[in-house]
Structure formats: structure tokens, C-alpha cells
mmCIF file of C-alpha atoms and ligand atoms in Angstrom:
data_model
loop_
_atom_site.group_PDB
_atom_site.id
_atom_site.type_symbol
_atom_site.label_atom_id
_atom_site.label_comp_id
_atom_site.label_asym_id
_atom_site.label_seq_id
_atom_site.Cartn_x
_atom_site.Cartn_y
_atom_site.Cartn_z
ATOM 1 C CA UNK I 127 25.388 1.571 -40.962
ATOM 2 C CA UNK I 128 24.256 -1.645 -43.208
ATOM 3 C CA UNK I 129 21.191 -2.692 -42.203
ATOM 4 C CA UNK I 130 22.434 -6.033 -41.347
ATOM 5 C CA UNK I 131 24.221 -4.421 -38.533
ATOM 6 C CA UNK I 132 21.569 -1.679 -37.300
ATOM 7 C CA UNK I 133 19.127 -5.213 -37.050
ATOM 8 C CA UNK I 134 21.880 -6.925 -35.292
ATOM 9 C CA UNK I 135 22.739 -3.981 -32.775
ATOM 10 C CA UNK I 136 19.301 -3.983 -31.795
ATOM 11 C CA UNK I 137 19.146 -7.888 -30.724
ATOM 12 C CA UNK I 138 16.841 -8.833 -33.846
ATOM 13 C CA UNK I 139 19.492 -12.449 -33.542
ATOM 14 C CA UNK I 140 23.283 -13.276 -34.854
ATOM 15 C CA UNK I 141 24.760 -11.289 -37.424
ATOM 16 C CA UNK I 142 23.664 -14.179 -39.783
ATOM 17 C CA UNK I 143 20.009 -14.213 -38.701
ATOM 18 C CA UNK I 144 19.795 -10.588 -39.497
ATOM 19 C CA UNK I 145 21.412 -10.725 -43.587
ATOM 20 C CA UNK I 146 18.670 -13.416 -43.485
ATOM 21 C CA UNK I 147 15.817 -11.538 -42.118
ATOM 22 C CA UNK I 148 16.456 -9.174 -44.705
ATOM 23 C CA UNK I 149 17.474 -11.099 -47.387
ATOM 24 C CA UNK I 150 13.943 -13.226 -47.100
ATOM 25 C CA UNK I 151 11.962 -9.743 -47.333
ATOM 26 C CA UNK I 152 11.333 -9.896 -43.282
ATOM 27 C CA UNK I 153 12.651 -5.978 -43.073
ATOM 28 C CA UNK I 154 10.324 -2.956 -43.889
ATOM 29 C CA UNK I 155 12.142 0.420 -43.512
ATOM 30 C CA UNK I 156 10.246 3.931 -42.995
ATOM 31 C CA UNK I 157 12.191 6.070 -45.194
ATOM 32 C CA UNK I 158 9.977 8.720 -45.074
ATOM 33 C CA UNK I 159 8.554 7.960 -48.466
ATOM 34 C CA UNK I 160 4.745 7.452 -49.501
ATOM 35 C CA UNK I 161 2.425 8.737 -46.731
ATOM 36 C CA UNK I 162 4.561 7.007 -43.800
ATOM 37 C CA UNK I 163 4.202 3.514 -44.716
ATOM 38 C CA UNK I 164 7.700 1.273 -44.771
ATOM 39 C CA UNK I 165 8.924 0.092 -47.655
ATOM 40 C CA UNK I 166 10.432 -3.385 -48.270
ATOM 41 C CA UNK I 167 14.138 -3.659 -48.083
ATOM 42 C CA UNK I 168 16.095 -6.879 -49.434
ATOM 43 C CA UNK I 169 19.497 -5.544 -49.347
ATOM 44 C CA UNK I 170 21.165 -6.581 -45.938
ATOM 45 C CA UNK I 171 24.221 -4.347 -46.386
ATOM 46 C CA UNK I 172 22.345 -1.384 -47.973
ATOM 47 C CA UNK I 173 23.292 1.917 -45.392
ATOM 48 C CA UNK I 174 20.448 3.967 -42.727
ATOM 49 C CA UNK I 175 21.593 5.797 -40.153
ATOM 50 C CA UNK I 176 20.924 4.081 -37.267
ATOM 51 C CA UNK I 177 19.359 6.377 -34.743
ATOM 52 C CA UNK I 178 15.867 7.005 -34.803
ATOM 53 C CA UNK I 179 15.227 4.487 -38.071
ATOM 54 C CA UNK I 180 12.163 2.850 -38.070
ATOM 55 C CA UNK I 181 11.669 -0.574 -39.445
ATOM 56 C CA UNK I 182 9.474 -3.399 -39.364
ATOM 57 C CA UNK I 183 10.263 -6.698 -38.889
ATOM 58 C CA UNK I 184 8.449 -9.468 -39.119
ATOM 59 C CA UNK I 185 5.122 -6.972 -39.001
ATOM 60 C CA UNK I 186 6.281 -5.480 -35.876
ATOM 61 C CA UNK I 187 7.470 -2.052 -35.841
ATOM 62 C CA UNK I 188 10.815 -1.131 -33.918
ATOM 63 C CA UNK I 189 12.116 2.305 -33.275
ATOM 64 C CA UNK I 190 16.064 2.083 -33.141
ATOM 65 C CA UNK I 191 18.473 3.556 -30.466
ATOM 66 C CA UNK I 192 22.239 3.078 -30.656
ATOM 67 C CA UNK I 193 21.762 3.072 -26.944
ATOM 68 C CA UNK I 194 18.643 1.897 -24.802
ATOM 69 C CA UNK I 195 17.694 4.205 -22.405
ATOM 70 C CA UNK I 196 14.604 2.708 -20.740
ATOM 71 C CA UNK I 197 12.144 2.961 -17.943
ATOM 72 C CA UNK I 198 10.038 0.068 -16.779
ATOM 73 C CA UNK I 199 6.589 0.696 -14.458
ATOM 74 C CA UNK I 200 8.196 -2.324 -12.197
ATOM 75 C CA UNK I 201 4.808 -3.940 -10.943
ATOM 76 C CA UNK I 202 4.841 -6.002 -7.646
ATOM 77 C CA UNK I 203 5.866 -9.338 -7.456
ATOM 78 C CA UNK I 204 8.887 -9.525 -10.176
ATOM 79 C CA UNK I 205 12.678 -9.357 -9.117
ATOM 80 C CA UNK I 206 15.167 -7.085 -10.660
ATOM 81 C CA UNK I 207 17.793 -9.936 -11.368
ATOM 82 C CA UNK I 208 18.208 -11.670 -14.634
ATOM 83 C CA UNK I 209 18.098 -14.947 -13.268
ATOM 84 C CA UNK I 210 15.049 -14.648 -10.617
ATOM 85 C CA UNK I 211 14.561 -17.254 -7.907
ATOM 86 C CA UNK I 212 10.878 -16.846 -6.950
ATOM 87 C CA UNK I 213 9.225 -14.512 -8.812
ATOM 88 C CA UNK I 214 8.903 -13.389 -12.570
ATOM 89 C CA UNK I 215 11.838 -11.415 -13.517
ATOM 90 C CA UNK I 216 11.481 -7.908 -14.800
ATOM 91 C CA UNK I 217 13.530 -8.299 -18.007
ATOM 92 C CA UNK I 218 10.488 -10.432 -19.127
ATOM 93 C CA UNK I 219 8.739 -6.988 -19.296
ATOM 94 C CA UNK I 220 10.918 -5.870 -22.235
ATOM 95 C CA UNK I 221 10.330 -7.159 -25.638
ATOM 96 C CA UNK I 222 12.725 -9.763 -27.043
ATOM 97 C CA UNK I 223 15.064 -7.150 -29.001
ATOM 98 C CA UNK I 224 15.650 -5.489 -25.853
ATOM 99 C CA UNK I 225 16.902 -8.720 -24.469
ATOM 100 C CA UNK I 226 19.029 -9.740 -26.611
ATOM 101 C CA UNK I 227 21.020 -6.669 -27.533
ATOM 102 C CA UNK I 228 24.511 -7.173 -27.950
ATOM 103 C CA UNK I 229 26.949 -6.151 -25.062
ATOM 104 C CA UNK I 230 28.561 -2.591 -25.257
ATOM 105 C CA UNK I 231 32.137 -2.725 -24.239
ATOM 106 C CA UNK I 232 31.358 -3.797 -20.392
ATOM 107 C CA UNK I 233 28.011 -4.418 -20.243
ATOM 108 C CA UNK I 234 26.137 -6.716 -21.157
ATOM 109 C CA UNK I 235 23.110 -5.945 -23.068
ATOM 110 C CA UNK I 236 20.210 -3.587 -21.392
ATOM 111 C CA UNK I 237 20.713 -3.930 -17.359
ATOM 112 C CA UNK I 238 18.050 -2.906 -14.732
ATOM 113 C CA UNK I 239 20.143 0.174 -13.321
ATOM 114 C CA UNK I 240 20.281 -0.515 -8.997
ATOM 115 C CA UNK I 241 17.433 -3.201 -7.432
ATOM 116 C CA UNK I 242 14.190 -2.944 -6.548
ATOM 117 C CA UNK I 243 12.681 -5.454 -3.903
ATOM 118 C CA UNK I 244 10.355 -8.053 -5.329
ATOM 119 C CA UNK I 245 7.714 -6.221 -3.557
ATOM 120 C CA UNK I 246 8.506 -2.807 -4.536
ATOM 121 C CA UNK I 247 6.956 -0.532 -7.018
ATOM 122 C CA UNK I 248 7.506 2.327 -9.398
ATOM 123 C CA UNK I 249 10.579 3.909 -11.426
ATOM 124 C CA UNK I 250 12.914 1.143 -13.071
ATOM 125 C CA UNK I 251 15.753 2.511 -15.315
ATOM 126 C CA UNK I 252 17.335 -0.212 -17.891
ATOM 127 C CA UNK I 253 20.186 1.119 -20.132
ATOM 128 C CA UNK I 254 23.453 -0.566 -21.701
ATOM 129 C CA UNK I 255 25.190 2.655 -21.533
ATOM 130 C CA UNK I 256 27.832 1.831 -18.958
ATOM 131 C CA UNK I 257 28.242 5.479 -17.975
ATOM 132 C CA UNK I 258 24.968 6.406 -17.409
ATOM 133 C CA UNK I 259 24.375 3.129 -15.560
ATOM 134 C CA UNK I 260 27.410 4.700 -13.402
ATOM 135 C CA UNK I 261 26.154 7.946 -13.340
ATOM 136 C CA UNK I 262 22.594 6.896 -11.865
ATOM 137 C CA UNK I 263 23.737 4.123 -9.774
ATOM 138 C CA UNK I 264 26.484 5.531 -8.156
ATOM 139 C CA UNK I 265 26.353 6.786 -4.104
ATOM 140 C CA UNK I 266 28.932 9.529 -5.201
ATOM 141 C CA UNK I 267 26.651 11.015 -7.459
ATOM 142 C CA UNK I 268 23.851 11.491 -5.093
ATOM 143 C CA UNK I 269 20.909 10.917 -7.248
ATOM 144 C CA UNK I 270 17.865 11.737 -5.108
ATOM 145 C CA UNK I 271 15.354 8.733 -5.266
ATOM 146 C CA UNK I 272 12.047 9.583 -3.675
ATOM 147 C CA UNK I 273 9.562 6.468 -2.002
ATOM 148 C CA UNK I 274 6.266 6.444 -0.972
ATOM 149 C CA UNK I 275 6.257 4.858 1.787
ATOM 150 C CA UNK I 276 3.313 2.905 3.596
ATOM 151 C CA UNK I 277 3.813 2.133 7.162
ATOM 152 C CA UNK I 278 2.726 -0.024 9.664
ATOM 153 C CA UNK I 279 2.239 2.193 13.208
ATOM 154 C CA UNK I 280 1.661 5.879 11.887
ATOM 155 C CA UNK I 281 4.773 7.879 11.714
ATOM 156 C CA UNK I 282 5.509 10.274 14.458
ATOM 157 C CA UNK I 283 7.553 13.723 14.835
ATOM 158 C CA UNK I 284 10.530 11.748 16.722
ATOM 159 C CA UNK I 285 10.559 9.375 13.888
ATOM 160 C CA UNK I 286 10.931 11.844 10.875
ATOM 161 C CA UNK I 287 13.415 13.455 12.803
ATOM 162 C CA UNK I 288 15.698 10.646 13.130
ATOM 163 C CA UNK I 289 15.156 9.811 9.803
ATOM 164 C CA UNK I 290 16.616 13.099 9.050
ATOM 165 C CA UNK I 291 19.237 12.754 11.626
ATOM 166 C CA UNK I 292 20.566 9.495 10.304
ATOM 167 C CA UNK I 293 20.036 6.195 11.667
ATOM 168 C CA UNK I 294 22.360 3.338 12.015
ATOM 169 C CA UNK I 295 21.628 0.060 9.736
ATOM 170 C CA UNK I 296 23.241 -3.179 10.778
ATOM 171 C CA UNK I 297 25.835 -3.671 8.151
ATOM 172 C CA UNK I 298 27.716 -0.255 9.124
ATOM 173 C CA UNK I 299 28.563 2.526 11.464
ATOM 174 C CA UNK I 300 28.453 5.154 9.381
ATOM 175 C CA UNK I 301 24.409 6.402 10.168
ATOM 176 C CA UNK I 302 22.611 6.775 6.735
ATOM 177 C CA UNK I 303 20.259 9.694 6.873
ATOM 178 C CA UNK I 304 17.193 10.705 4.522
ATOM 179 C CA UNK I 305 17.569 13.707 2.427
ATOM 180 C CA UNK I 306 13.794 14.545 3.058
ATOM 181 C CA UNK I 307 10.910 13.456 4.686
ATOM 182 C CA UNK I 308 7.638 14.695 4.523
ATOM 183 C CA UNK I 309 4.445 13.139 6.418
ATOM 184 C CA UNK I 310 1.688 13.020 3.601
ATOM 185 C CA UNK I 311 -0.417 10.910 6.005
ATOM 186 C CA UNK I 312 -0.186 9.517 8.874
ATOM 187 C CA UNK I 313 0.642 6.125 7.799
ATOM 188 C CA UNK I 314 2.398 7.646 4.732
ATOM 189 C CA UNK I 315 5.677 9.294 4.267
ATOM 190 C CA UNK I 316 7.887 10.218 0.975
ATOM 191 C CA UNK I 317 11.371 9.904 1.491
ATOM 192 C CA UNK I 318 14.188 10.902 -0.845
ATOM 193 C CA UNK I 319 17.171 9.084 -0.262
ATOM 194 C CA UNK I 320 20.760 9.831 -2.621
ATOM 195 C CA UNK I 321 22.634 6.316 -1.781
ATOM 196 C CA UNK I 322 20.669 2.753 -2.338
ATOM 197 C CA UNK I 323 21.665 -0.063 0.407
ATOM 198 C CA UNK I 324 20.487 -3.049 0.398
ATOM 199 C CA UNK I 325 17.031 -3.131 1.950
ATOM 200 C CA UNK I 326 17.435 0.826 3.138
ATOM 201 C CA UNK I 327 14.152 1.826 3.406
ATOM 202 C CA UNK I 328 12.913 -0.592 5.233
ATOM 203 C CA UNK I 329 15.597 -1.176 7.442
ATOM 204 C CA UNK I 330 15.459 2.701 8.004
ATOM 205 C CA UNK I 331 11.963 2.310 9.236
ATOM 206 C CA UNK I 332 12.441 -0.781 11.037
ATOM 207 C CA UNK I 333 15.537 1.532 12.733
ATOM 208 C CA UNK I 334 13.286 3.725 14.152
ATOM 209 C CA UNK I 335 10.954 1.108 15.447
ATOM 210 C CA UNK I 336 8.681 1.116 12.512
ATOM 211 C CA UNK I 337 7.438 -1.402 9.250
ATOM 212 C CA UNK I 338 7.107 -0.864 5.677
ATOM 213 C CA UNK I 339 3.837 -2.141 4.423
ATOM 214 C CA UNK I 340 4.188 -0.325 1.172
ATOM 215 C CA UNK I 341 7.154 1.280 -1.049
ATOM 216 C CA UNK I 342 6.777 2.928 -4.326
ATOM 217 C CA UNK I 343 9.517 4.633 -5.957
ATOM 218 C CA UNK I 344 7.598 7.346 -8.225
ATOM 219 C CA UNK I 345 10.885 9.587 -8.593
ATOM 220 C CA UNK I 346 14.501 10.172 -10.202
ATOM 221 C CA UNK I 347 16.485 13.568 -9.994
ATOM 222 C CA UNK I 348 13.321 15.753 -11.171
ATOM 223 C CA UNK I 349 12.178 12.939 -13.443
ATOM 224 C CA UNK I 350 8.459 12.080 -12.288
ATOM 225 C CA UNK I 351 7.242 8.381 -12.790
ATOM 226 C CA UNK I 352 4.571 9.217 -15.602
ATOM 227 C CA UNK I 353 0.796 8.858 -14.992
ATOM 228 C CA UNK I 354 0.037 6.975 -17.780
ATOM 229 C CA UNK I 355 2.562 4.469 -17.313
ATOM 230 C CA UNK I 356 0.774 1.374 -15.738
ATOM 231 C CA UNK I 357 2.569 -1.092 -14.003
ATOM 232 C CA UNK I 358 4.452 -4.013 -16.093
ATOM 233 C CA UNK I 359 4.538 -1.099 -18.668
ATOM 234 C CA UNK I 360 8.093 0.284 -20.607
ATOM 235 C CA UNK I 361 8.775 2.954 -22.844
ATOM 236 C CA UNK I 362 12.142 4.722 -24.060
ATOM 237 C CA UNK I 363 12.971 7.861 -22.314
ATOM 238 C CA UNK I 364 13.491 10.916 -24.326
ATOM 239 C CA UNK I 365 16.734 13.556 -24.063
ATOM 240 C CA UNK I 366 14.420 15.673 -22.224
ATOM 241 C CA UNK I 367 13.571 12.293 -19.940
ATOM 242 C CA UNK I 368 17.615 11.782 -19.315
ATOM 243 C CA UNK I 369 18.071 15.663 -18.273
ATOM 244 C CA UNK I 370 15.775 15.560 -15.835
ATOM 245 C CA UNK I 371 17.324 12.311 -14.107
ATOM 246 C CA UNK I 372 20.586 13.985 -14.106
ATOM 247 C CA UNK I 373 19.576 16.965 -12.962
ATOM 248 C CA UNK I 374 20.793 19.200 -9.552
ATOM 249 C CA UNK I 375 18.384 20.620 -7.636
HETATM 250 N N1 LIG B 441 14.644 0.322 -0.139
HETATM 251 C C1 LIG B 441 14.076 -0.877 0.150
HETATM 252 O O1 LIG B 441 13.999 -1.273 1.308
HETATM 253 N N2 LIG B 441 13.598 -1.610 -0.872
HETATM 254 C C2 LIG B 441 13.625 -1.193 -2.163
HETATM 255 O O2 LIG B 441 13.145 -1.911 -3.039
HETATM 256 C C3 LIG B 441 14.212 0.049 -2.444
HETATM 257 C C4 LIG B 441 14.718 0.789 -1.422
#
């Protein structure tokens, strides 16, 4: 792909911002030349394959992806929509590129996959790959999402049970059950859910007479929030990363 279009594809600015990032001698490509330092590249429409170049631009170096596959640390107090109301919104997390990539056929540009509360924590997945944004977010596919949940009152037998059981939310008849729950404390609880209504967990709790004080959402399929991601954090996952999310237990 010219180079023009591998900068454009990866929101570096308009088709003719990006000929004139290179043209001006803005683009440095690691071609795997001379002990791993880039070399200057003025020719816009000279060809790289896209995936997994390397580049700097403007002195910053970018990795490229035909498709972003990301996870974000969400820290507390940011709102998964792009146009937040109260709080900072978690897009503002991502670097600039990764806002302004181009939109793939449906969707449009890198999209936080399903909402997190303001308040909650944990396990964000962006992408602008419209079926894997489908594949994660939809209730059909039953992706198991596991929450550590603080509570208010400590959590009793009766209440894991119904939990379990299924409990009846406002907004439908149909009772909405946890896949697991398992007491870790007794004001402390993980539980996996596979759909993702609108408040659930806490209107789950608050169902069986009960308050969330804290959620955290630390995993995906058998994809683990990492350690070493701190809050307000990103990174790109890896193939290994996206097999584990899609994975069956
Ligand atoms: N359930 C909630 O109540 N809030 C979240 O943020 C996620 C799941």
C-alpha cells in the first residue's frame, strides 16, 4: 500500500495531509535496515505493507494495524460515549491516530465495544472491526464478562442463589440470571454475566435487596485484564489476546 494511504488509514489526517507529511520529510519508516533505526522516507506513494510497519512521524513512533483491536484500563470517572456529558470521555485515553481513523464500511472509526458506567472499572475493548464488535457485543454470543463486585450489606447464601436463579429487572419479564457467582468476601462477589443490560449489575444486586459500592470488570472469555495495565492505560491486543476473548469454555 503507498505510504500515503497506510498514514491515512491510520488517522495521521486527510489523504492530503498525509502526501504532505511525507513529502516535507515528517515520515521515518523501520525497514529493518541499519541496527533498527527508521529511515527517512519522502516518497508519499512509495509501497510497505501495511500490517505491522513501523514508522515515525513527527518523532513519534506508530506501530500499524489494518484493524485496531484495543483494550483500554477504563479508570473511574470517564464515560464510554464519544460525546460525554459529565465526565471525561474514554476515547481521550487513545492517542490522536486512534481517533481519527477512517470509518470501515459501517463503523465509524475505533468504537468502545458495549458501556461501562462512569463509575466502573477494568476491561474496555475498542475495535473498528464491525464483526468482532458483533461478535463481543452480542447477547447471542454469550461472552462471559466477569465483575468484581463491592457491596454494600455483605452478601448472603439466599442472595447468591437468586442471583443464580435469575432475578427480574424492571425493564422485562424475562428474569436475567448470573452465570456464576462466587463469594470472595463477604462484601465481595465475582459475577460472570454473558448478556450486558443497561445497569445489570447493579440492578441485579439492588434485585435482591442489595447495593453496588464497587464494580470492576477484570475479565473477557478467558482473556484476564493484565496486571501491569494501570488504569487510563491502552495497548493493542495480540492474536493470542483476541483467541482468548473468543474463546468457549
Ligand atoms: N453492570 C453495571 O451495572 N454497570 C456496568 O458498568 C457494567 C455492568
Amino acid at each position: 500500500m503507498e505510504l500515503q494511504d497506510i498514514l491515512y488509514s491510520q488517522g495521521f489526517g486527510t489523504r492530503r495531509v498525509c502526501a504532505g507529511l511525507v513529502q516535507q520529510g515528517w515520515v521515518q519508516v523501520y525497514d529493518g535496515s541499519a541496527a533498527e533505526q527508521p529511515v527517512p522516507c519522502t516518497d508519499s506513494t512509495s509501497e510497505w505493507p501495511l500490517d505491522g510497519l513501523r514508522l515515525r512521524v513527527q518523532g513519534v513512533d506508530w506501530e500499524c494495524h489494518a484493524k485496531a483491536y484495543l483494550l483500554l484500563h477504563k479508570p473511574a470517572g470517564t464515560e464510554c460515549s464519544q460525546k460525554p456529558s459529565t465526565y471525561p470521555s474514554v476515547y481521550s485515553l487513545l492517542p490522536v491516530p486512534l481517533r481519527q481513523r477512517p470509518s470501515k464500511s459501517a463503523v465509524q472509526g475505533v468504537q468502545a465495544i458495549g458501556r461501562l458506567d462512569q463509575d466502573t472499572t477494568g476491561l474496555l475493548l475498542m475495535s473498528d472491526d464491525g464483526q468482532f464488535i458483533h461478535r463481543m457485543a452480542s447477547p447471542k454470543k454469550h461472552v462471559p464478562k466477569v465483575y468484581r463486585v463491592t457491596t454494600k450489606h455483605p452478601v448472603d447464601a439466599a442472595q447468591i442463589a437468586q442471583l443464580l436463579a435469575g432475578v427480574v429487572l424492571d425493564d422485562d419479564p424475562k428474569p436475567v440470571r448470573a452465570a456464576a457467582c462466587e463469594l470472595l468476601e463477604p462484601h465481595q462477589i465475582d459475577l460472570t454475566l454473558t448478556e450486558g443490560k443497561y445497569h445489570q449489575v447493579k440492578r441485579m444486586l439492588a434485585a435482591v435487596g442489595n447495593r453496588v459500592e464497587g464494580l470492576h470488570r477484570w475479565r473477557m472469555g478467558r482473556y484476564d485484564l493484565p496486571a501491569d495495565l494501570a488504569p487510563g492505560q491502552w495497548r493493542w491486543l495480540t492474536a493470542d489476546d483476541l483467541q482468548r476473548l473468543v474463546a468457549k469454555d
